[in-house]
Amino acid sequence: MGDHKEQPLRVGAAVRRRRRALELTLAVVAERSGLSVPFLSQIENDRARPSTSSLEKVADALRTTAVELLAAADPACSVDVVRADGAEPPAHQPRTRSLVRGHHQMHASEFTGDHDAGRELQYRNDQLMYVADGAVEVEAEGRAYRLGRGDTLYLTGGVRHRWRAAESDTRVIVVAVAEHIEAVRDRPRR
């Protein structure tokens, strides 16, 4: 029940990640593989499913194997339940728990207690902070915000910020577009 193994794999994201990791353009991969740039673009955007032969050509061009690309592929549909472990952290003990397993387009984490409040954070893509319990103080782009239970703060990619728990029973959920996703064009750093 809930097994996603029967669903077709989306190999496009794996191809794109590998190509970008090697810092190659689509034109270079097209030249190496003998496939067209438009077809490679369709593969990367999951608008075309390559044949075994085409996938092997792409893999050769990316200095890997078709098996490795398939292993790194995203399932087309998946359902994954992350259960609470039931163990509460000791009082005043900070804890971070990932709410999403694996390599996906979004990341979600739960922070209980405080964390490194002095550390300045800056993410490439957008994120949403939701205060489930307690309160936090956030400094973003030179302005201070105090958020209480049920409040949310949306930060666009590139915004420098830091936050700290303002109460001992604070629990914060942070949902962000994954760093490997090009959801927002890189903004100039200030």
N, C-alpha and C. Protein backbone atom coordinates (compact mmCIF):
# COMPACT_ATOMS: atom_id res chain seq x y z
N MET A 1 0.84 -1.18 0.00
CA MET A 1 0.00 0.00 0.00
C MET A 1 0.89 1.25 0.00
N GLY A 2 0.57 2.22 -0.86
CA GLY A 2 1.35 3.44 -0.91
C GLY A 2 2.68 3.29 -1.62
N ASP A 3 2.91 2.15 -2.24
CA ASP A 3 4.18 1.92 -2.92
C ASP A 3 4.17 2.63 -4.27
N HIS A 4 5.17 3.41 -4.53
CA HIS A 4 5.23 4.16 -5.78
C HIS A 4 6.08 3.47 -6.83
N LYS A 5 6.59 2.29 -6.58
CA LYS A 5 7.50 1.61 -7.51
C LYS A 5 6.86 1.31 -8.84
N GLU A 6 5.52 1.16 -8.89
CA GLU A 6 4.86 0.83 -10.14
C GLU A 6 4.72 2.05 -11.05
N GLN A 7 4.94 3.23 -10.55
CA GLN A 7 4.79 4.44 -11.33
C GLN A 7 5.99 4.63 -12.26
N PRO A 8 5.78 5.24 -13.43
CA PRO A 8 6.91 5.50 -14.31
C PRO A 8 7.86 6.51 -13.68
N LEU A 9 9.14 6.38 -14.00
CA LEU A 9 10.14 7.30 -13.46
C LEU A 9 10.26 8.52 -14.35
N ARG A 10 10.55 9.65 -13.73
CA ARG A 10 10.83 10.89 -14.46
C ARG A 10 12.34 11.05 -14.47
N VAL A 11 12.94 10.65 -15.56
CA VAL A 11 14.39 10.65 -15.66
C VAL A 11 14.94 12.04 -15.99
N GLY A 12 14.07 12.93 -16.43
CA GLY A 12 14.52 14.26 -16.86
C GLY A 12 15.28 15.04 -15.81
N ALA A 13 14.78 15.04 -14.59
CA ALA A 13 15.45 15.78 -13.51
C ALA A 13 16.84 15.19 -13.24
N ALA A 14 16.96 13.87 -13.33
CA ALA A 14 18.27 13.23 -13.11
C ALA A 14 19.25 13.61 -14.22
N VAL A 15 18.76 13.67 -15.45
CA VAL A 15 19.60 14.08 -16.57
C VAL A 15 20.06 15.52 -16.38
N ARG A 16 19.12 16.40 -16.03
CA ARG A 16 19.46 17.81 -15.83
C ARG A 16 20.46 17.99 -14.69
N ARG A 17 20.23 17.30 -13.56
CA ARG A 17 21.16 17.43 -12.42
C ARG A 17 22.56 16.98 -12.82
N ARG A 18 22.66 15.86 -13.53
CA ARG A 18 23.97 15.35 -13.95
C ARG A 18 24.64 16.32 -14.92
N ARG A 19 23.89 16.83 -15.89
CA ARG A 19 24.45 17.76 -16.87
C ARG A 19 24.96 19.02 -16.18
N ARG A 20 24.17 19.54 -15.26
CA ARG A 20 24.59 20.76 -14.55
C ARG A 20 25.78 20.50 -13.63
N ALA A 21 25.81 19.33 -13.02
CA ALA A 21 26.95 18.99 -12.16
C ALA A 21 28.24 18.96 -12.96
N LEU A 22 28.15 18.55 -14.22
CA LEU A 22 29.32 18.53 -15.11
C LEU A 22 29.54 19.87 -15.80
N GLU A 23 28.64 20.83 -15.54
CA GLU A 23 28.70 22.17 -16.14
C GLU A 23 28.71 22.10 -17.67
N LEU A 24 27.80 21.29 -18.21
CA LEU A 24 27.67 21.13 -19.65
C LEU A 24 26.41 21.82 -20.14
N THR A 25 26.46 22.31 -21.37
CA THR A 25 25.26 22.88 -21.99
C THR A 25 24.52 21.77 -22.72
N LEU A 26 23.27 22.03 -23.05
CA LEU A 26 22.52 21.07 -23.85
C LEU A 26 23.19 20.85 -25.20
N ALA A 27 23.79 21.90 -25.75
CA ALA A 27 24.46 21.78 -27.05
C ALA A 27 25.63 20.80 -26.98
N VAL A 28 26.39 20.84 -25.91
CA VAL A 28 27.51 19.92 -25.75
C VAL A 28 27.01 18.49 -25.63
N VAL A 29 25.97 18.29 -24.84
CA VAL A 29 25.41 16.94 -24.67
C VAL A 29 24.83 16.46 -25.99
N ALA A 30 24.20 17.35 -26.74
CA ALA A 30 23.65 16.98 -28.05
C ALA A 30 24.77 16.53 -29.00
N GLU A 31 25.86 17.29 -28.99
CA GLU A 31 27.00 16.94 -29.86
C GLU A 31 27.58 15.58 -29.47
N ARG A 32 27.75 15.35 -28.17
CA ARG A 32 28.33 14.10 -27.70
C ARG A 32 27.41 12.90 -27.93
N SER A 33 26.09 13.12 -27.83
CA SER A 33 25.15 12.00 -27.91
C SER A 33 24.60 11.75 -29.30
N GLY A 34 24.68 12.77 -30.17
CA GLY A 34 24.08 12.64 -31.49
C GLY A 34 22.58 12.90 -31.49
N LEU A 35 22.05 13.38 -30.37
CA LEU A 35 20.64 13.71 -30.26
C LEU A 35 20.46 15.22 -30.39
N SER A 36 19.27 15.66 -30.73
CA SER A 36 19.06 17.10 -30.93
C SER A 36 18.86 17.83 -29.60
N VAL A 37 19.19 19.12 -29.61
CA VAL A 37 18.98 19.96 -28.43
C VAL A 37 17.50 20.00 -28.04
N PRO A 38 16.56 20.18 -29.00
CA PRO A 38 15.15 20.19 -28.59
C PRO A 38 14.71 18.88 -27.94
N PHE A 39 15.19 17.74 -28.45
CA PHE A 39 14.82 16.45 -27.86
C PHE A 39 15.39 16.33 -26.46
N LEU A 40 16.63 16.74 -26.26
CA LEU A 40 17.24 16.69 -24.93
C LEU A 40 16.49 17.60 -23.96
N SER A 41 16.06 18.76 -24.43
CA SER A 41 15.28 19.67 -23.59
C SER A 41 13.95 19.02 -23.20
N GLN A 42 13.33 18.34 -24.14
CA GLN A 42 12.07 17.64 -23.84
C GLN A 42 12.29 16.53 -22.82
N ILE A 43 13.41 15.83 -22.91
CA ILE A 43 13.73 14.79 -21.93
C ILE A 43 13.88 15.42 -20.56
N GLU A 44 14.69 16.49 -20.46
CA GLU A 44 14.93 17.13 -19.17
C GLU A 44 13.66 17.68 -18.54
N ASN A 45 12.70 18.09 -19.36
CA ASN A 45 11.45 18.65 -18.85
C ASN A 45 10.34 17.60 -18.78
N ASP A 46 10.72 16.34 -18.93
CA ASP A 46 9.79 15.20 -18.86
C ASP A 46 8.63 15.33 -19.84
N ARG A 47 8.89 15.92 -20.99
CA ARG A 47 7.89 15.98 -22.05
C ARG A 47 8.12 14.88 -23.08
N ALA A 48 9.27 14.20 -22.97
CA ALA A 48 9.58 13.07 -23.85
C ALA A 48 10.25 11.99 -23.00
N ARG A 49 9.89 10.74 -23.28
CA ARG A 49 10.51 9.61 -22.59
C ARG A 49 11.49 8.97 -23.56
N PRO A 50 12.77 9.00 -23.24
CA PRO A 50 13.76 8.45 -24.16
C PRO A 50 13.67 6.93 -24.25
N SER A 51 13.97 6.42 -25.43
CA SER A 51 14.09 4.97 -25.59
C SER A 51 15.33 4.51 -24.84
N THR A 52 15.48 3.22 -24.68
CA THR A 52 16.66 2.68 -24.02
C THR A 52 17.92 3.12 -24.75
N SER A 53 17.88 3.07 -26.07
CA SER A 53 19.04 3.47 -26.88
C SER A 53 19.37 4.95 -26.67
N SER A 54 18.34 5.81 -26.68
CA SER A 54 18.57 7.25 -26.49
C SER A 54 19.09 7.54 -25.08
N LEU A 55 18.54 6.84 -24.08
CA LEU A 55 18.99 7.05 -22.71
C LEU A 55 20.45 6.63 -22.55
N GLU A 56 20.85 5.56 -23.21
CA GLU A 56 22.25 5.13 -23.17
C GLU A 56 23.16 6.16 -23.82
N LYS A 57 22.71 6.77 -24.92
CA LYS A 57 23.49 7.82 -25.58
C LYS A 57 23.66 9.03 -24.67
N VAL A 58 22.57 9.42 -24.01
CA VAL A 58 22.63 10.55 -23.07
C VAL A 58 23.57 10.22 -21.92
N ALA A 59 23.44 9.02 -21.38
CA ALA A 59 24.29 8.60 -20.27
C ALA A 59 25.76 8.62 -20.67
N ASP A 60 26.08 8.10 -21.85
CA ASP A 60 27.47 8.14 -22.34
C ASP A 60 27.97 9.57 -22.44
N ALA A 61 27.13 10.47 -22.95
CA ALA A 61 27.51 11.87 -23.10
C ALA A 61 27.74 12.52 -21.74
N LEU A 62 27.05 12.01 -20.71
CA LEU A 62 27.18 12.56 -19.35
C LEU A 62 28.15 11.75 -18.49
N ARG A 63 28.90 10.86 -19.14
CA ARG A 63 29.92 10.04 -18.46
C ARG A 63 29.34 9.26 -17.28
N THR A 64 28.20 8.63 -17.53
CA THR A 64 27.56 7.78 -16.53
C THR A 64 26.89 6.64 -17.26
N THR A 65 26.01 5.92 -16.60
CA THR A 65 25.29 4.82 -17.22
C THR A 65 23.79 5.08 -17.16
N ALA A 66 23.06 4.42 -18.02
CA ALA A 66 21.60 4.54 -18.00
C ALA A 66 21.05 4.04 -16.67
N VAL A 67 21.67 3.00 -16.13
CA VAL A 67 21.23 2.46 -14.83
C VAL A 67 21.38 3.52 -13.75
N GLU A 68 22.49 4.26 -13.74
CA GLU A 68 22.70 5.31 -12.74
C GLU A 68 21.68 6.44 -12.90
N LEU A 69 21.38 6.82 -14.15
CA LEU A 69 20.38 7.87 -14.37
C LEU A 69 19.01 7.41 -13.89
N LEU A 70 18.65 6.17 -14.17
CA LEU A 70 17.36 5.65 -13.71
C LEU A 70 17.31 5.57 -12.19
N ALA A 71 18.42 5.21 -11.58
CA ALA A 71 18.47 5.13 -10.11
C ALA A 71 18.27 6.51 -9.49
N ALA A 72 18.73 7.56 -10.18
CA ALA A 72 18.61 8.92 -9.66
C ALA A 72 17.31 9.60 -10.09
N ALA A 73 16.49 8.89 -10.86
CA ALA A 73 15.24 9.47 -11.37
C ALA A 73 14.22 9.65 -10.26
N ASP A 74 13.34 10.61 -10.46
CA ASP A 74 12.26 10.86 -9.52
C ASP A 74 11.05 10.00 -9.91
N PRO A 75 10.34 9.45 -8.96
CA PRO A 75 9.11 8.75 -9.31
C PRO A 75 8.08 9.76 -9.82
N ALA A 76 7.30 9.38 -10.81
CA ALA A 76 6.30 10.29 -11.35
C ALA A 76 5.26 10.65 -10.30
N CYS A 77 4.89 9.70 -9.50
CA CYS A 77 3.94 9.92 -8.41
C CYS A 77 4.48 9.19 -7.20
N SER A 78 4.40 9.81 -6.07
CA SER A 78 4.83 9.10 -4.87
C SER A 78 4.07 9.61 -3.67
N VAL A 79 3.93 8.75 -2.74
CA VAL A 79 3.32 9.08 -1.47
C VAL A 79 4.26 8.54 -0.41
N ASP A 80 4.65 9.39 0.52
CA ASP A 80 5.57 8.96 1.56
C ASP A 80 5.12 9.59 2.87
N VAL A 81 4.92 8.77 3.85
CA VAL A 81 4.51 9.24 5.17
C VAL A 81 5.73 9.27 6.07
N VAL A 82 5.96 10.40 6.71
CA VAL A 82 7.03 10.53 7.70
C VAL A 82 6.34 10.62 9.05
N ARG A 83 6.51 9.60 9.84
CA ARG A 83 5.83 9.53 11.13
C ARG A 83 6.63 10.27 12.20
N ALA A 84 5.91 10.86 13.14
CA ALA A 84 6.57 11.43 14.32
C ALA A 84 7.19 10.27 15.08
N ASP A 85 8.40 10.46 15.55
CA ASP A 85 9.08 9.36 16.23
C ASP A 85 8.56 9.11 17.64
N GLY A 86 7.71 9.99 18.13
CA GLY A 86 7.10 9.79 19.44
C GLY A 86 7.97 10.23 20.60
N ALA A 87 9.27 10.33 20.38
CA ALA A 87 10.17 10.72 21.46
C ALA A 87 10.30 12.24 21.48
N GLU A 88 9.90 12.82 22.55
CA GLU A 88 10.03 14.26 22.72
C GLU A 88 11.46 14.58 23.16
N PRO A 89 12.06 15.65 22.64
CA PRO A 89 13.40 16.00 23.09
C PRO A 89 13.34 16.47 24.54
N PRO A 90 14.42 16.31 25.27
CA PRO A 90 14.44 16.82 26.65
C PRO A 90 14.12 18.31 26.66
N ALA A 91 13.57 18.77 27.76
CA ALA A 91 13.19 20.18 27.87
C ALA A 91 14.37 21.08 27.51
N HIS A 92 14.08 22.11 26.77
CA HIS A 92 15.06 23.11 26.34
C HIS A 92 16.16 22.53 25.44
N GLN A 93 15.93 21.36 24.88
CA GLN A 93 16.91 20.74 23.98
C GLN A 93 16.46 20.99 22.54
N PRO A 94 17.26 21.71 21.74
CA PRO A 94 16.85 21.95 20.36
C PRO A 94 16.87 20.66 19.53
N ARG A 95 15.99 20.60 18.55
CA ARG A 95 15.93 19.43 17.68
C ARG A 95 15.47 19.87 16.29
N THR A 96 16.04 19.26 15.27
CA THR A 96 15.61 19.47 13.90
C THR A 96 15.18 18.13 13.34
N ARG A 97 14.04 18.11 12.67
CA ARG A 97 13.52 16.88 12.09
C ARG A 97 13.07 17.16 10.67
N SER A 98 13.58 16.37 9.72
CA SER A 98 13.16 16.51 8.33
C SER A 98 11.77 15.93 8.19
N LEU A 99 10.90 16.65 7.51
CA LEU A 99 9.53 16.20 7.30
C LEU A 99 9.33 15.56 5.93
N VAL A 100 10.37 15.59 5.10
CA VAL A 100 10.32 15.01 3.76
C VAL A 100 11.59 14.20 3.56
N ARG A 101 11.43 12.96 3.13
CA ARG A 101 12.59 12.10 2.85
C ARG A 101 12.93 12.16 1.38
N GLY A 102 14.21 12.00 1.09
CA GLY A 102 14.65 11.85 -0.29
C GLY A 102 14.94 13.16 -0.99
N HIS A 103 15.12 13.05 -2.28
CA HIS A 103 15.52 14.16 -3.14
C HIS A 103 14.27 14.64 -3.88
N HIS A 104 13.67 15.73 -3.40
CA HIS A 104 12.42 16.23 -3.97
C HIS A 104 12.54 17.71 -4.30
N GLN A 105 11.47 18.26 -4.85
CA GLN A 105 11.47 19.66 -5.23
C GLN A 105 11.25 20.58 -4.04
N MET A 106 10.80 20.03 -2.94
CA MET A 106 10.59 20.83 -1.74
C MET A 106 11.25 20.15 -0.55
N HIS A 107 11.68 20.96 0.39
CA HIS A 107 12.20 20.47 1.66
C HIS A 107 11.31 21.05 2.76
N ALA A 108 11.11 20.27 3.78
CA ALA A 108 10.35 20.76 4.94
C ALA A 108 11.03 20.23 6.19
N SER A 109 11.22 21.10 7.14
CA SER A 109 11.86 20.73 8.40
C SER A 109 11.08 21.30 9.57
N GLU A 110 11.16 20.59 10.69
CA GLU A 110 10.54 21.05 11.92
C GLU A 110 11.67 21.35 12.91
N PHE A 111 11.66 22.55 13.46
CA PHE A 111 12.65 22.95 14.45
C PHE A 111 11.93 23.08 15.79
N THR A 112 12.44 22.39 16.79
CA THR A 112 11.88 22.46 18.13
C THR A 112 12.94 23.08 19.03
N GLY A 113 12.55 24.08 19.82
CA GLY A 113 13.52 24.77 20.66
C GLY A 113 14.28 25.79 19.83
N ASP A 114 15.47 26.13 20.28
CA ASP A 114 16.26 27.14 19.59
C ASP A 114 17.22 26.48 18.60
N HIS A 115 17.91 27.28 17.87
CA HIS A 115 18.96 26.81 16.98
C HIS A 115 20.02 27.90 16.93
N ASP A 116 20.97 27.81 16.06
CA ASP A 116 22.08 28.77 16.00
C ASP A 116 21.55 30.13 15.57
N ALA A 117 21.10 30.92 16.52
CA ALA A 117 20.45 32.20 16.23
C ALA A 117 21.39 33.22 15.62
N GLY A 118 22.67 33.09 15.84
CA GLY A 118 23.62 34.06 15.30
C GLY A 118 23.96 33.83 13.85
N ARG A 119 23.63 32.67 13.33
CA ARG A 119 23.99 32.30 11.96
C ARG A 119 23.06 32.98 10.95
N GLU A 120 23.63 33.71 10.01
CA GLU A 120 22.83 34.34 8.97
C GLU A 120 22.56 33.31 7.87
N LEU A 121 21.31 33.26 7.44
CA LEU A 121 20.89 32.31 6.42
C LEU A 121 20.53 33.04 5.14
N GLN A 122 20.76 32.39 4.03
CA GLN A 122 20.34 32.93 2.74
C GLN A 122 20.17 31.75 1.79
N TYR A 123 18.96 31.60 1.26
CA TYR A 123 18.67 30.48 0.37
C TYR A 123 18.40 30.99 -1.04
N ARG A 124 18.70 30.16 -1.99
CA ARG A 124 18.52 30.53 -3.39
C ARG A 124 17.04 30.70 -3.74
N ASN A 125 16.20 29.81 -3.20
CA ASN A 125 14.78 29.80 -3.55
C ASN A 125 13.92 30.24 -2.37
N ASP A 126 12.63 30.40 -2.64
CA ASP A 126 11.68 30.88 -1.65
C ASP A 126 11.48 29.87 -0.52
N GLN A 127 11.07 30.39 0.63
CA GLN A 127 10.74 29.53 1.76
C GLN A 127 9.63 30.16 2.58
N LEU A 128 8.94 29.30 3.32
CA LEU A 128 7.85 29.72 4.19
C LEU A 128 8.15 29.22 5.59
N MET A 129 8.04 30.11 6.56
CA MET A 129 8.24 29.74 7.96
C MET A 129 6.89 29.84 8.66
N TYR A 130 6.49 28.75 9.34
CA TYR A 130 5.23 28.69 10.06
C TYR A 130 5.52 28.37 11.52
N VAL A 131 5.00 29.19 12.42
CA VAL A 131 5.20 28.97 13.85
C VAL A 131 4.05 28.11 14.36
N ALA A 132 4.35 26.84 14.66
CA ALA A 132 3.33 25.91 15.15
C ALA A 132 3.06 26.12 16.63
N ASP A 133 4.10 26.40 17.41
CA ASP A 133 3.98 26.66 18.85
C ASP A 133 5.03 27.67 19.25
N GLY A 134 4.73 28.44 20.31
CA GLY A 134 5.71 29.39 20.83
C GLY A 134 5.80 30.65 20.00
N ALA A 135 7.02 31.19 19.92
CA ALA A 135 7.24 32.44 19.19
C ALA A 135 8.68 32.50 18.71
N VAL A 136 8.89 33.21 17.61
CA VAL A 136 10.24 33.41 17.09
C VAL A 136 10.45 34.89 16.79
N GLU A 137 11.72 35.28 16.83
CA GLU A 137 12.11 36.62 16.41
C GLU A 137 12.97 36.44 15.18
N VAL A 138 12.61 37.14 14.11
CA VAL A 138 13.29 37.01 12.82
C VAL A 138 13.84 38.38 12.43
N GLU A 139 15.06 38.39 11.95
CA GLU A 139 15.63 39.59 11.36
C GLU A 139 15.85 39.28 9.90
N ALA A 140 15.20 40.07 9.02
CA ALA A 140 15.30 39.84 7.58
C ALA A 140 15.49 41.18 6.88
N GLU A 141 16.57 41.27 6.14
CA GLU A 141 16.86 42.49 5.38
C GLU A 141 16.80 43.74 6.25
N GLY A 142 17.36 43.63 7.48
CA GLY A 142 17.46 44.78 8.36
C GLY A 142 16.22 45.11 9.17
N ARG A 143 15.15 44.33 9.03
CA ARG A 143 13.93 44.57 9.80
C ARG A 143 13.69 43.40 10.74
N ALA A 144 13.12 43.71 11.90
CA ALA A 144 12.84 42.70 12.91
C ALA A 144 11.35 42.36 12.91
N TYR A 145 11.05 41.08 13.06
CA TYR A 145 9.67 40.59 13.11
C TYR A 145 9.54 39.64 14.29
N ARG A 146 8.45 39.73 14.99
CA ARG A 146 8.14 38.74 16.03
C ARG A 146 6.92 37.98 15.55
N LEU A 147 7.05 36.67 15.50
CA LEU A 147 5.98 35.81 15.03
C LEU A 147 5.50 34.94 16.18
N GLY A 148 4.19 34.84 16.33
CA GLY A 148 3.60 33.99 17.36
C GLY A 148 2.94 32.78 16.74
N ARG A 149 2.35 31.95 17.59
CA ARG A 149 1.71 30.72 17.15
C ARG A 149 0.71 31.00 16.02
N GLY A 150 0.86 30.24 14.92
CA GLY A 150 -0.03 30.38 13.78
C GLY A 150 0.42 31.39 12.75
N ASP A 151 1.44 32.20 13.06
CA ASP A 151 1.94 33.20 12.11
C ASP A 151 2.85 32.55 11.07
N THR A 152 2.89 33.15 9.90
CA THR A 152 3.79 32.69 8.84
C THR A 152 4.62 33.86 8.35
N LEU A 153 5.78 33.53 7.82
CA LEU A 153 6.67 34.51 7.19
C LEU A 153 7.13 33.90 5.88
N TYR A 154 6.96 34.63 4.81
CA TYR A 154 7.39 34.17 3.49
C TYR A 154 8.62 34.96 3.09
N LEU A 155 9.68 34.25 2.71
CA LEU A 155 10.92 34.89 2.30
C LEU A 155 11.21 34.50 0.85
N THR A 156 11.42 35.49 0.01
CA THR A 156 11.79 35.15 -1.36
C THR A 156 13.26 34.75 -1.39
N GLY A 157 13.62 34.03 -2.42
CA GLY A 157 15.01 33.58 -2.56
C GLY A 157 15.97 34.76 -2.51
N GLY A 158 17.09 34.55 -1.84
CA GLY A 158 18.12 35.58 -1.77
C GLY A 158 18.04 36.50 -0.56
N VAL A 159 16.94 36.42 0.20
CA VAL A 159 16.79 37.29 1.38
C VAL A 159 17.67 36.77 2.51
N ARG A 160 18.53 37.64 3.01
CA ARG A 160 19.38 37.30 4.16
C ARG A 160 18.54 37.43 5.42
N HIS A 161 18.66 36.43 6.29
CA HIS A 161 17.86 36.46 7.52
C HIS A 161 18.49 35.59 8.60
N ARG A 162 18.02 35.78 9.80
CA ARG A 162 18.38 34.94 10.94
C ARG A 162 17.17 34.90 11.84
N TRP A 163 17.05 33.84 12.63
CA TRP A 163 15.93 33.74 13.54
C TRP A 163 16.32 33.00 14.80
N ARG A 164 15.52 33.23 15.85
CA ARG A 164 15.74 32.53 17.11
C ARG A 164 14.40 32.31 17.79
N ALA A 165 14.35 31.25 18.58
CA ALA A 165 13.15 30.98 19.37
C ALA A 165 13.06 32.03 20.48
N ALA A 166 11.88 32.62 20.64
CA ALA A 166 11.68 33.61 21.69
C ALA A 166 11.06 33.00 22.94
N GLU A 167 10.61 31.76 22.83
CA GLU A 167 10.03 31.04 23.96
C GLU A 167 10.57 29.62 23.95
N SER A 168 10.64 29.00 25.11
CA SER A 168 11.26 27.67 25.22
C SER A 168 10.48 26.57 24.51
N ASP A 169 9.18 26.71 24.37
CA ASP A 169 8.36 25.65 23.75
C ASP A 169 8.11 25.88 22.26
N THR A 170 9.00 26.59 21.61
CA THR A 170 8.81 26.96 20.22
C THR A 170 8.99 25.77 19.28
N ARG A 171 8.09 25.70 18.29
CA ARG A 171 8.17 24.69 17.24
C ARG A 171 7.86 25.40 15.92
N VAL A 172 8.82 25.35 14.99
CA VAL A 172 8.72 26.07 13.73
C VAL A 172 8.81 25.07 12.57
N ILE A 173 7.95 25.25 11.58
CA ILE A 173 8.00 24.44 10.36
C ILE A 173 8.52 25.35 9.25
N VAL A 174 9.56 24.90 8.54
CA VAL A 174 10.10 25.65 7.42
C VAL A 174 9.95 24.79 6.17
N VAL A 175 9.27 25.34 5.16
CA VAL A 175 9.08 24.66 3.88
C VAL A 175 9.77 25.52 2.82
N ALA A 176 10.62 24.88 2.02
CA ALA A 176 11.40 25.64 1.04
C ALA A 176 11.48 24.88 -0.27
N VAL A 177 11.57 25.63 -1.35
CA VAL A 177 11.86 25.03 -2.65
C VAL A 177 13.31 24.56 -2.59
N ALA A 178 13.56 23.33 -3.00
CA ALA A 178 14.90 22.73 -2.90
C ALA A 178 15.93 23.54 -3.67
N GLU A 179 17.14 23.55 -3.15
CA GLU A 179 18.22 24.33 -3.75
C GLU A 179 18.58 23.88 -5.17
N HIS A 180 18.35 22.59 -5.50
CA HIS A 180 18.71 22.11 -6.83
C HIS A 180 17.68 22.52 -7.88
N ILE A 181 16.57 23.11 -7.47
CA ILE A 181 15.53 23.55 -8.39
C ILE A 181 15.80 25.00 -8.78
N GLU A 182 15.69 25.28 -10.04
CA GLU A 182 15.89 26.65 -10.52
C GLU A 182 14.53 27.34 -10.57
N ALA A 183 13.95 27.57 -9.38
CA ALA A 183 12.62 28.16 -9.28
C ALA A 183 12.68 29.68 -9.44
N VAL A 184 13.76 30.26 -9.03
CA VAL A 184 13.92 31.71 -9.08
C VAL A 184 15.25 32.00 -9.75
N ARG A 185 15.23 32.91 -10.69
CA ARG A 185 16.51 33.30 -11.28
C ARG A 185 17.40 33.88 -10.20
N ASP A 186 18.68 33.58 -10.29
CA ASP A 186 19.60 34.10 -9.28
C ASP A 186 19.50 35.61 -9.24
N ARG A 187 19.25 36.10 -8.04
CA ARG A 187 19.16 37.55 -7.85
C ARG A 187 20.54 38.07 -7.47
N PRO A 188 20.83 39.30 -7.81
CA PRO A 188 22.13 39.84 -7.41
C PRO A 188 22.22 39.89 -5.89
N ARG A 189 23.37 39.52 -5.37
CA ARG A 189 23.61 39.55 -3.92
C ARG A 189 23.90 40.98 -3.50
N ARG A 190 23.36 41.36 -2.34
CA ARG A 190 23.61 42.72 -1.84
C ARG A 190 24.83 42.76 -0.98
